[in-house]
Short mmCIF file of C-alpha atoms and ligand atoms in Angstrom, two decimals:
data_model
loop_
_atom_site.label_atom_id
_atom_site.label_comp_id
_atom_site.label_asym_id
_atom_site.label_seq_id
_atom_site.Cartn_x
_atom_site.Cartn_y
_atom_site.Cartn_z
CA MET O 1 -6.10 -29.64 -22.29
CA LYS O 2 -9.37 -29.03 -20.48
CA LYS O 3 -11.65 -26.08 -21.98
CA THR O 4 -12.25 -23.17 -19.53
CA ILE O 5 -15.35 -21.20 -19.35
CA ALA O 6 -15.72 -18.01 -17.25
CA ILE O 7 -18.85 -16.79 -15.57
CA ILE O 8 -18.72 -13.57 -14.34
CA LEU O 9 -21.38 -12.63 -11.70
CA ALA O 10 -22.67 -8.99 -12.30
CA ALA O 11 -26.36 -9.38 -11.07
CA GLY O 12 -25.91 -7.22 -7.92
CA ARG O 13 -27.13 -3.57 -7.55
CA GLY O 14 -24.55 -2.27 -5.54
CA THR O 15 -26.38 -0.50 -2.96
CA ARG O 16 -24.01 1.54 -1.13
CA MET O 17 -22.87 2.99 -4.50
CA LYS O 18 -26.12 4.83 -4.35
CA SER O 19 -26.50 4.99 -8.16
CA ASP O 20 -28.86 4.39 -10.88
CA THR O 21 -25.92 2.90 -13.09
CA PRO O 22 -25.31 -0.78 -12.18
CA LYS O 23 -22.14 -1.00 -9.93
CA VAL O 24 -20.01 -3.25 -12.62
CA LEU O 25 -20.53 0.09 -15.16
CA HIS O 26 -18.95 2.57 -12.88
CA ALA O 27 -15.88 3.48 -14.58
CA ILE O 28 -12.26 3.37 -13.68
CA LEU O 29 -9.92 5.81 -15.75
CA GLY O 30 -12.76 5.66 -18.34
CA LYS O 31 -13.53 2.14 -18.33
CA PRO O 32 -16.30 0.33 -16.61
CA MET O 33 -14.78 -1.99 -13.85
CA ILE O 34 -16.13 -5.15 -15.29
CA SER O 35 -14.18 -4.40 -18.80
CA TYR O 36 -11.37 -4.71 -16.45
CA VAL O 37 -12.06 -8.21 -15.32
CA THR O 38 -13.37 -9.58 -18.95
CA GLY O 39 -9.65 -8.16 -20.00
CA ALA O 40 -7.91 -10.01 -17.52
CA VAL O 41 -9.95 -13.32 -18.24
CA SER O 42 -9.52 -13.09 -21.89
CA ARG O 43 -5.94 -12.51 -21.21
CA ALA O 44 -5.60 -15.43 -19.07
CA SER O 45 -6.47 -17.25 -22.01
CA VAL O 46 -10.25 -17.87 -21.50
CA LYS O 47 -11.93 -17.14 -24.46
CA ASP O 48 -15.53 -18.26 -23.55
CA ILE O 49 -17.15 -15.80 -21.26
CA VAL O 50 -20.63 -15.32 -19.73
CA VAL O 51 -21.49 -12.45 -17.78
CA VAL O 52 -24.55 -12.50 -15.52
CA ALA O 53 -26.45 -9.44 -15.21
CA GLY O 54 -29.50 -8.42 -13.24
CA PHE O 55 -29.81 -5.00 -11.80
CA GLY O 56 -29.64 -2.71 -15.21
CA SER O 57 -29.20 -5.81 -17.44
CA ASP O 58 -30.00 -3.93 -20.59
CA LYS O 59 -27.03 -1.61 -19.75
CA VAL O 60 -24.68 -4.27 -19.10
CA LYS O 61 -25.89 -6.10 -22.21
CA ASP O 62 -25.33 -3.08 -24.33
CA LEU O 63 -21.79 -3.03 -23.05
CA PHE O 64 -21.16 -6.39 -24.65
CA LYS O 65 -23.10 -6.43 -27.70
CA GLY O 66 -21.06 -7.12 -30.91
CA THR O 67 -18.43 -8.88 -28.90
CA LYS O 68 -18.01 -12.59 -28.11
CA ILE O 69 -19.05 -12.03 -24.34
CA LYS O 70 -22.11 -13.43 -23.74
CA THR O 71 -24.65 -11.78 -21.05
CA VAL O 72 -27.60 -13.70 -19.38
CA VAL O 73 -30.04 -12.47 -16.96
CA GLN O 74 -30.52 -13.51 -13.47
CA LYS O 75 -34.32 -12.51 -13.17
CA LYS O 76 -34.38 -12.28 -9.27
CA LEU O 77 -31.29 -11.87 -7.14
CA LEU O 78 -31.68 -14.79 -5.04
CA GLY O 79 -27.83 -15.18 -4.34
CA SER O 80 -24.63 -16.08 -5.77
CA ALA O 81 -25.33 -19.74 -6.45
CA ASP O 82 -28.64 -18.58 -8.38
CA ALA O 83 -26.63 -16.18 -10.38
CA VAL O 84 -23.89 -19.03 -11.49
CA GLY O 85 -27.43 -20.99 -12.21
CA ALA O 86 -28.85 -18.38 -14.58
CA ALA O 87 -25.70 -19.27 -16.91
CA ARG O 88 -26.03 -23.14 -16.72
CA LYS O 89 -26.92 -23.62 -20.24
CA ASN O 90 -23.46 -22.29 -21.15
CA ILE O 91 -21.71 -25.03 -18.63
CA ARG O 92 -20.61 -27.99 -20.49
CA SER O 93 -19.76 -31.14 -18.96
CA LYS O 94 -15.84 -32.16 -18.17
CA CYS O 95 -14.90 -28.58 -18.47
CA ASP O 96 -13.36 -26.07 -15.83
CA VAL O 97 -15.56 -23.10 -14.66
CA LEU O 98 -13.77 -20.11 -13.54
CA VAL O 99 -16.10 -17.93 -11.72
CA VAL O 100 -15.13 -14.36 -10.78
CA TYR O 101 -17.13 -11.34 -9.24
CA GLY O 102 -17.17 -8.31 -11.66
CA ASP O 103 -16.72 -5.87 -9.17
CA THR O 104 -13.28 -7.05 -8.78
CA PRO O 105 -11.41 -4.92 -11.34
CA LEU O 106 -7.92 -5.26 -9.99
CA ILE O 107 -7.68 -8.86 -10.44
CA THR O 108 -4.86 -9.73 -12.66
CA GLU O 109 -4.53 -12.30 -15.35
CA GLU O 110 -1.51 -13.82 -13.47
CA THR O 111 -3.18 -14.53 -10.41
CA LEU O 112 -6.26 -16.09 -12.44
CA LYS O 113 -3.54 -18.01 -14.62
CA LYS O 114 -2.14 -19.17 -11.45
CA LEU O 115 -5.77 -20.39 -10.36
CA ILE O 116 -6.08 -22.29 -13.42
CA GLU O 117 -3.06 -24.09 -13.21
CA LYS O 118 -3.67 -25.12 -9.66
CA HIS O 119 -6.86 -26.55 -10.35
CA ARG O 120 -5.68 -28.33 -13.18
CA THR O 121 -2.45 -30.03 -11.72
CA SER O 122 -4.05 -30.59 -8.24
CA THR O 123 -7.38 -32.22 -10.19
CA ALA O 124 -9.51 -31.03 -7.22
CA SER O 125 -13.17 -30.32 -7.58
CA LEU O 126 -12.89 -26.80 -6.62
CA THR O 127 -9.94 -24.52 -6.27
CA LEU O 128 -10.56 -21.30 -4.41
CA LEU O 129 -8.59 -17.86 -4.41
CA THR O 130 -8.08 -17.21 -0.45
CA ALA O 131 -6.29 -14.36 1.25
CA ILE O 132 -5.10 -13.82 4.98
CA LEU O 133 -6.71 -10.28 6.10
CA LYS O 134 -5.90 -8.81 9.16
CA ASP O 135 -9.42 -7.47 9.22
CA PRO O 136 -11.48 -10.39 7.76
CA SER O 137 -15.03 -8.98 8.85
CA GLY O 138 -17.54 -9.07 6.03
CA TYR O 139 -15.93 -12.02 4.08
CA GLY O 140 -16.65 -15.78 3.92
CA ARG O 141 -14.13 -17.52 6.26
CA ILE O 142 -12.20 -20.58 5.16
CA ILE O 143 -13.05 -23.41 7.79
CA ARG O 144 -10.41 -26.22 7.43
CA ASP O 145 -10.46 -29.80 9.39
CA THR O 146 -7.65 -30.98 11.79
CA LYS O 147 -5.69 -32.06 8.69
CA GLY O 148 -6.01 -28.75 7.07
CA SER O 149 -8.24 -29.93 4.15
CA ILE O 150 -11.40 -27.12 3.56
CA ILE O 151 -14.52 -28.43 4.50
CA LYS O 152 -16.75 -25.09 4.61
CA ILE O 153 -17.22 -21.45 3.83
CA ALA O 154 -18.88 -19.45 6.77
CA GLU O 155 -20.65 -16.56 5.60
CA GLU O 156 -20.07 -13.33 7.87
CA SER O 157 -23.66 -13.58 8.80
CA GLU O 158 -23.55 -17.45 9.55
CA VAL O 159 -20.22 -17.53 11.07
CA ARG O 160 -20.13 -18.50 14.66
CA GLU O 161 -18.32 -16.17 17.50
CA TYR O 162 -15.67 -18.33 18.23
CA LYS O 163 -14.69 -18.78 14.34
CA LYS O 164 -14.70 -14.98 13.91
CA GLU O 165 -11.25 -14.54 14.20
CA ILE O 166 -10.37 -16.88 11.45
CA ARG O 167 -8.42 -14.57 8.99
CA GLU O 168 -8.38 -16.70 6.06
CA ILE O 169 -11.09 -15.58 3.59
CA ASN O 170 -12.50 -16.26 0.79
CA VAL O 171 -12.10 -13.90 -2.15
CA GLY O 172 -14.64 -15.20 -4.46
CA THR O 173 -12.75 -16.08 -7.55
CA CYS O 174 -12.61 -19.66 -7.90
CA VAL O 175 -12.43 -22.62 -10.57
CA PHE O 176 -14.83 -25.56 -10.29
CA THR O 177 -14.62 -28.87 -12.31
CA SER O 178 -17.98 -28.40 -14.35
CA ASP O 179 -19.70 -31.60 -13.05
CA ASP O 180 -19.09 -30.96 -9.62
CA LEU O 181 -20.44 -27.69 -10.16
CA LEU O 182 -23.41 -28.57 -11.53
CA ASP O 183 -24.00 -31.28 -8.80
CA ALA O 184 -23.59 -28.84 -6.18
CA LEU O 185 -26.01 -26.45 -7.83
CA LYS O 186 -28.75 -28.59 -7.59
CA ASN O 187 -28.07 -28.98 -3.93
CA ILE O 188 -27.45 -25.75 -2.75
CA GLY O 189 -30.41 -24.45 -0.39
CA CYS O 190 -31.26 -20.81 0.99
CA ASP O 191 -31.34 -22.21 4.68
CA ASN O 192 -29.46 -19.20 5.97
CA SER O 193 -30.36 -15.67 7.60
CA LYS O 194 -30.35 -13.92 4.44
CA ARG O 195 -32.64 -16.64 2.53
CA GLU O 196 -30.14 -16.47 -0.16
CA TYR O 197 -28.47 -19.19 -2.56
CA TYR O 198 -24.87 -18.97 -1.35
CA LEU O 199 -22.20 -20.39 -4.00
CA THR O 200 -20.00 -20.77 -1.03
CA ASP O 201 -22.30 -23.67 0.23
CA ALA O 202 -20.90 -25.81 -2.79
CA VAL O 203 -17.85 -26.06 -0.46
CA LYS O 204 -19.45 -28.02 2.40
CA ILE O 205 -21.80 -30.17 -0.25
CA LEU O 206 -18.52 -31.03 -2.55
CA SER O 207 -16.29 -31.92 1.02
CA ALA O 208 -19.37 -33.93 2.27
CA ARG O 209 -19.00 -36.08 -0.56
CA GLY O 210 -15.52 -36.72 0.01
CA LYS O 211 -14.57 -34.51 -2.96
CA ARG O 212 -11.09 -32.17 -2.72
CA VAL O 213 -11.28 -28.32 -2.55
CA GLU O 214 -8.02 -26.80 -2.65
CA SER O 215 -6.88 -23.05 -2.59
CA ILE O 216 -4.43 -20.70 -3.32
CA ALA O 217 -3.61 -17.30 -1.58
CA VAL O 218 -3.49 -14.54 -3.43
CA GLU O 219 0.01 -12.51 -3.37
CA ASN O 220 -0.82 -8.90 -3.53
CA LEU O 221 -4.06 -7.93 -1.53
CA ASP O 222 -4.77 -5.16 -4.35
CA ASP O 223 -5.68 -7.88 -6.50
CA MET O 224 -8.88 -8.88 -4.63
CA THR O 225 -10.53 -5.77 -3.86
CA GLY O 226 -13.97 -5.53 -3.97
CA ILE O 227 -15.48 -2.32 -4.89
CA ASN O 228 -18.63 -1.75 -2.98
CA SER O 229 -18.51 2.10 -2.43
CA ARG O 230 -17.31 5.04 -4.54
CA ILE O 231 -14.62 5.57 -1.50
CA GLU O 232 -13.50 2.08 -2.62
CA LEU O 233 -13.81 3.01 -6.55
CA ALA O 234 -11.31 5.80 -5.69
CA ALA O 235 -8.90 3.54 -3.91
CA ALA O 236 -9.10 1.37 -7.07
CA THR O 237 -8.51 3.94 -9.14
CA SER O 238 -5.31 4.92 -7.45
CA VAL O 239 -4.22 1.54 -7.84
CA MET O 240 -4.85 1.06 -11.28
CA LYS O 241 -3.06 4.39 -11.94
CA LYS O 242 -0.21 3.22 -10.29
CA ARG O 243 -0.19 -0.02 -12.37
CA ILE O 244 -0.43 1.86 -15.83
CA MET O 245 2.27 4.37 -15.00
CA GLU O 246 4.63 1.88 -13.61
CA GLU O 247 4.24 -0.22 -16.75
CA LEU O 248 5.22 2.98 -18.74
CA MET O 249 8.13 4.12 -16.47
CA ALA O 250 9.43 0.48 -16.94
CA SER O 251 9.16 0.80 -20.59
CA GLY O 252 11.30 4.05 -20.86
CA VAL O 253 9.12 6.74 -20.26
CA THR O 254 9.89 9.53 -17.66
CA ILE O 255 6.78 10.78 -15.80
CA GLN O 256 8.02 13.55 -13.45
CA ASP O 257 5.13 13.71 -11.00
CA PRO O 258 2.95 10.68 -10.71
CA ALA O 259 0.71 11.94 -8.35
CA THR O 260 -0.62 14.71 -10.60
CA THR O 261 -0.56 12.74 -13.91
CA THR O 262 -3.33 10.73 -14.97
CA ILE O 263 -2.96 8.23 -17.56
CA TYR O 264 -5.73 5.85 -18.79
CA PRO O 265 -5.62 2.37 -19.92
CA ASP O 266 -4.65 1.49 -23.91
CA VAL O 267 -2.33 4.24 -24.24
CA THR O 268 1.29 3.60 -25.45
CA ILE O 269 4.14 5.90 -25.27
CA GLY O 270 7.55 5.74 -26.81
CA LYS O 271 10.79 5.56 -24.89
CA ASP O 272 12.41 8.87 -23.74
CA THR O 273 9.08 10.75 -23.88
CA VAL O 274 8.78 13.10 -20.78
CA ILE O 275 5.54 13.70 -19.15
CA TYR O 276 5.36 16.63 -17.14
CA PRO O 277 3.25 17.10 -14.04
CA ASN O 278 -0.72 17.54 -14.21
CA THR O 279 -1.13 16.08 -17.34
CA ILE O 280 -4.29 13.79 -18.43
CA ILE O 281 -3.90 11.18 -21.33
CA GLU O 282 -6.98 9.35 -22.06
CA SER O 283 -7.58 6.11 -23.51
CA ASP O 284 -6.76 5.40 -27.15
CA VAL O 285 -3.73 7.69 -27.37
CA ARG O 286 -0.41 7.08 -28.86
CA ILE O 287 2.55 8.93 -28.38
CA GLY O 288 5.86 8.55 -30.23
CA GLU O 289 9.59 8.78 -28.81
CA ASN O 290 11.16 11.65 -27.43
CA CYS O 291 8.42 13.53 -27.06
CA HIS O 292 7.76 16.47 -24.14
CA ILE O 293 4.13 16.43 -22.88
CA GLY O 294 2.62 19.04 -20.53
CA PRO O 295 2.76 20.21 -17.89
CA PHE O 296 -0.89 20.67 -17.47
CA ALA O 297 -1.72 18.96 -21.23
CA ARG O 298 -4.79 17.25 -22.15
CA LEU O 299 -4.68 14.12 -24.73
CA ARG O 300 -8.06 12.68 -25.54
CA VAL O 301 -9.20 9.92 -27.77
CA GLY O 302 -7.78 9.33 -30.83
CA THR O 303 -4.76 11.62 -30.28
CA ARG O 304 -1.56 10.60 -32.26
CA LEU O 305 1.78 12.36 -31.64
CA GLY O 306 5.15 11.46 -34.03
CA ASP O 307 8.36 11.52 -32.45
CA ARG O 308 9.89 14.48 -31.11
CA THR O 309 6.69 16.14 -30.75
CA GLU O 310 6.27 18.82 -28.06
CA VAL O 311 2.86 19.74 -26.58
CA GLY O 312 2.74 22.22 -23.77
CA ASN O 313 0.99 23.93 -21.08
CA PHE O 314 -3.14 24.06 -21.49
CA VAL O 315 -3.15 22.29 -24.60
CA GLU O 316 -6.14 19.89 -25.54
CA LEU O 317 -6.11 17.67 -28.52
CA VAL O 318 -8.85 15.00 -29.58
CA ARG O 319 -9.07 12.86 -32.44
CA THR O 320 -5.86 14.69 -33.83
CA GLN O 321 -2.75 13.12 -35.50
CA VAL O 322 0.58 15.04 -35.45
CA ALA O 323 3.53 13.99 -37.53
CA GLY O 324 7.02 14.10 -35.95
CA SER O 325 8.89 17.48 -34.40
CA THR O 326 5.86 19.69 -34.51
CA LYS O 327 5.36 22.13 -31.51
CA ILE O 328 2.07 22.75 -29.79
CA LYS O 329 3.43 24.79 -26.87
CA HIS O 330 0.72 26.97 -25.02
CA HIS O 331 -2.90 27.25 -24.52
CA THR O 332 -4.22 25.46 -27.80
CA TYR O 333 -7.43 23.21 -28.88
CA LEU O 334 -7.01 20.82 -31.91
CA GLY O 335 -9.79 18.89 -32.67
CA ASP O 336 -10.31 16.38 -35.03
CA ALA O 337 -7.11 17.84 -36.94
CA LYS O 338 -4.08 16.30 -38.91
CA VAL O 339 -1.02 18.31 -38.65
CA GLY O 340 1.98 17.56 -40.78
CA LYS O 341 5.86 17.41 -39.56
CA ASN O 342 8.11 20.47 -38.58
CA VAL O 343 4.78 22.88 -37.78
CA ASN O 344 4.73 25.46 -35.53
CA ILE O 345 1.27 26.08 -33.94
CA GLY O 346 1.81 29.12 -31.86
CA ALA O 347 0.17 29.88 -28.68
CA GLY O 348 -3.68 30.15 -28.32
CA VAL O 349 -4.55 28.55 -32.03
CA ILE O 350 -8.04 27.02 -31.88
CA THR O 351 -9.77 24.64 -34.61
CA ALA O 352 -13.67 25.72 -34.58
CA ASN O 353 -14.38 21.87 -35.17
CA TYR O 354 -17.88 21.72 -34.13
CA ASP O 355 -20.32 23.88 -36.48
CA GLY O 356 -23.21 22.75 -34.02
CA LYS O 357 -24.13 19.84 -36.28
CA ASN O 358 -20.95 18.25 -37.52
CA LYS O 359 -17.41 17.94 -36.45
CA ASN O 360 -15.48 18.79 -38.99
CA ARG O 361 -11.41 18.24 -40.08
CA THR O 362 -8.67 20.60 -40.36
CA PHE O 363 -5.45 19.75 -42.38
CA ILE O 364 -2.34 21.88 -41.71
CA GLY O 365 0.79 20.88 -43.86
CA ASP O 366 4.20 20.26 -43.24
CA GLY O 367 6.28 23.21 -41.87
CA SER O 368 3.74 25.61 -41.84
CA PHE O 369 3.42 28.23 -39.13
CA ILE O 370 0.39 29.32 -37.37
CA GLY O 371 0.35 32.60 -35.93
CA VAL O 372 -0.83 33.41 -32.14
CA GLY O 373 -4.36 33.25 -31.51
CA ALA O 374 -5.09 32.28 -35.23
CA ILE O 375 -8.83 30.52 -35.41
CA LEU O 376 -9.04 28.01 -37.97
CA ILE O 377 -12.79 27.39 -38.65
CA ALA O 378 -13.30 23.61 -40.03
CA PRO O 379 -13.43 22.07 -42.63
CA VAL O 380 -10.24 24.09 -43.65
CA LYS O 381 -7.09 22.88 -45.35
CA ILE O 382 -3.73 24.72 -44.64
CA GLY O 383 -1.04 23.74 -47.10
CA LYS O 384 2.62 23.10 -46.67
CA LYS O 385 5.17 25.92 -45.41
CA ALA O 386 1.97 28.15 -45.27
CA LEU O 387 2.15 30.98 -42.82
CA VAL O 388 -1.01 32.24 -40.97
CA GLY O 389 -0.63 35.76 -39.32
CA ALA O 390 -1.24 36.19 -35.80
CA GLY O 391 -5.12 36.75 -34.72
CA SER O 392 -6.19 35.39 -38.16
CA VAL O 393 -9.22 34.06 -38.74
CA ILE O 394 -9.54 31.34 -41.59
CA LEU O 395 -12.99 30.67 -42.65
CA LYS O 396 -14.58 27.45 -43.41
CA GLY O 397 -13.74 26.05 -46.96
CA GLN O 398 -10.69 28.94 -47.06
CA ASN O 399 -8.01 26.69 -48.12
CA VAL O 400 -4.78 28.18 -47.86
CA LYS O 401 -2.24 26.93 -50.49
CA ASP O 402 1.51 25.65 -50.08
CA GLY O 403 3.76 28.38 -49.18
CA THR O 404 1.16 31.14 -48.92
CA THR O 405 0.94 33.74 -46.51
CA VAL O 406 -2.51 35.12 -45.23
CA VAL O 407 -3.36 37.46 -42.55
CA GLY O 408 -6.62 39.17 -41.05
CA VAL O 409 -10.32 38.62 -40.28
CA PRO O 410 -10.82 37.20 -42.35
CA ALA O 411 -7.73 36.12 -43.55
CA LYS O 412 -6.65 37.63 -46.74
CA ILE O 413 -3.69 36.62 -48.90
CA LEU O 414 -0.44 38.76 -48.17
CA LYS O 415 2.21 36.91 -50.23
CA ARG O 416 2.06 33.74 -52.57
CA ARG O 417 4.97 31.42 -53.07
CA SER O 418 7.06 32.71 -55.60
CA GLY O 419 6.00 31.07 -59.07
CA ASP O 420 2.42 31.04 -58.14
C1 LIG Z 501 -19.16 -12.86 -1.24
C2 LIG Z 501 -18.87 -14.38 -0.81
C3 LIG Z 501 -18.18 -14.49 0.43
C4 LIG Z 501 -16.69 -13.57 -0.17
C5 LIG Z 501 -17.23 -12.11 -0.61
C6 LIG Z 501 -16.08 -11.45 -1.13
C7 LIG Z 501 -21.07 -15.42 -1.37
C8 LIG Z 501 -22.09 -16.11 -0.90
N1 LIG Z 501 -20.05 -15.03 -0.37
O1 LIG Z 501 -19.96 -12.40 -0.18
O2 LIG Z 501 -17.52 -15.66 0.56
O3 LIG Z 501 -15.78 -13.42 1.06
O4 LIG Z 501 -17.88 -12.19 -1.68
O5 LIG Z 501 -16.08 -10.12 -1.45
O6 LIG Z 501 -20.77 -15.52 -2.62
N2 LIG Z 501 -24.19 -11.60 -7.22
C9 LIG Z 501 -25.18 -11.96 -8.42
N3 LIG Z 501 -26.53 -12.11 -7.91
C10 LIG Z 501 -27.27 -12.53 -6.98
C11 LIG Z 501 -26.20 -12.11 -5.53
C12 LIG Z 501 -24.99 -12.11 -5.94
O7 LIG Z 501 -24.85 -11.88 -9.54
O8 LIG Z 501 -28.23 -12.79 -6.57
C13 LIG Z 501 -23.03 -11.49 -7.71
C14 LIG Z 501 -22.82 -9.57 -6.97
O9 LIG Z 501 -23.16 -8.94 -8.23
C15 LIG Z 501 -21.54 -10.15 -6.71
C16 LIG Z 501 -21.12 -11.73 -6.17
O10 LIG Z 501 -21.99 -12.01 -6.71
O11 LIG Z 501 -20.73 -9.82 -7.70
C17 LIG Z 501 -21.01 -11.52 -4.86
O12 LIG Z 501 -22.26 -11.10 -3.99
P1 LIG Z 501 -22.16 -10.53 -2.77
O13 LIG Z 501 -23.60 -10.33 -2.42
O14 LIG Z 501 -21.44 -9.05 -3.22
O15 LIG Z 501 -21.46 -11.35 -1.78
P2 LIG Z 501 -20.80 -10.78 -0.60
O16 LIG Z 501 -21.81 -10.93 0.43
O17 LIG Z 501 -19.84 -9.61 -0.66
CA1 LIG Z 502 -19.62 -8.27 -2.45
#
């Protein structure tokens, strides 16, 4: 099988974002939009990925540092053909080159796979992803001859008046046969009103050489959405939210009110778990089966919840692991904690995990009971089946042994485990 490499165009500034941050680094649910694109590309089995950065290229390079994804820099933003040209050294002969715009985070692996497959089976020089839009304005229009073959893409600024009603548009995602791409790149000029080197001019060049340009139409219009403004970023965020929640619901999770729930990517939730309204679950969170989460809970990075855990209203957990059947039901903050099974965390319990310099850990053993309003100043360790009285303050390093009851500010031993 022919090798496929991907070039992701991400040099543009994104003027309409009105931002100092490059457009492709703006986040959707905590993750930069370009990472959704690279994710879909690699899930479509394309392992060789080159990102073309320009505006804010240092920040884009930083994002991919230490990964297999290469970053090249387009020095001057002279147009999309010039951008692909910046990655020229990575384009080998006799392979396929997938080009994707970095500002299309909703593109799916399925769509990319179909496009690559169509390119392979049709043996065309270039295969375009197209869409039929009610309002095609702003997009490059697909121009076909009387036999229906694609002969040109007319950019909005160049498209003649009588062709403006053409509703078939260029999405921007496409696959080239590498030798035809290299040939076209040498011949693309900037003879247009913007004086830019348009990648889309490859179509008329290849077609004039008698080469075939094929297309497939995108099935779901959401997939093609390009982000140009913060309003479009918000719209794309809603689409992404819906996709994430629908996948979880299909796998057996109840989400009572998707409209007020936010779940980031890279979250796993076991079946028969119920998520109540107004809950936020950020990325890198794992929740077991039969849990009850929310309403108004916030689970942050590194949270791990065992089966049958209950996390109630106004509870925030971060970098905290909780074993099964534990209850943390009201107004609590646990950070950098490890909590055993069958623990009851009373209302308003707080871990003071940050001492101004370091984040410190709190350990709470199986079967313990932490009374209402207790403050645990980390690092601290509460043993198994221990009892911390309501309102107690456990000082830093004051470890409570198994089965012991402590109360007060600072907490003193009230009762030891019999036999100790
Ligand atoms: C482009 C297509 C158009 C298509 C539309 C879909 C061209 C010439 N036209 O138009 O046919 O309908 O996308 O949204 O490609 N870029 C660089 N360096 C540059 C210029 C652009 O990396 O010098 C990148 C941008 O970051 C962006 C992509 O190329 O990801 C497309 O460029 P843009 O200027 O947004 O093209 P459009 O006018 O939207
Ligand atoms: Ca664009």
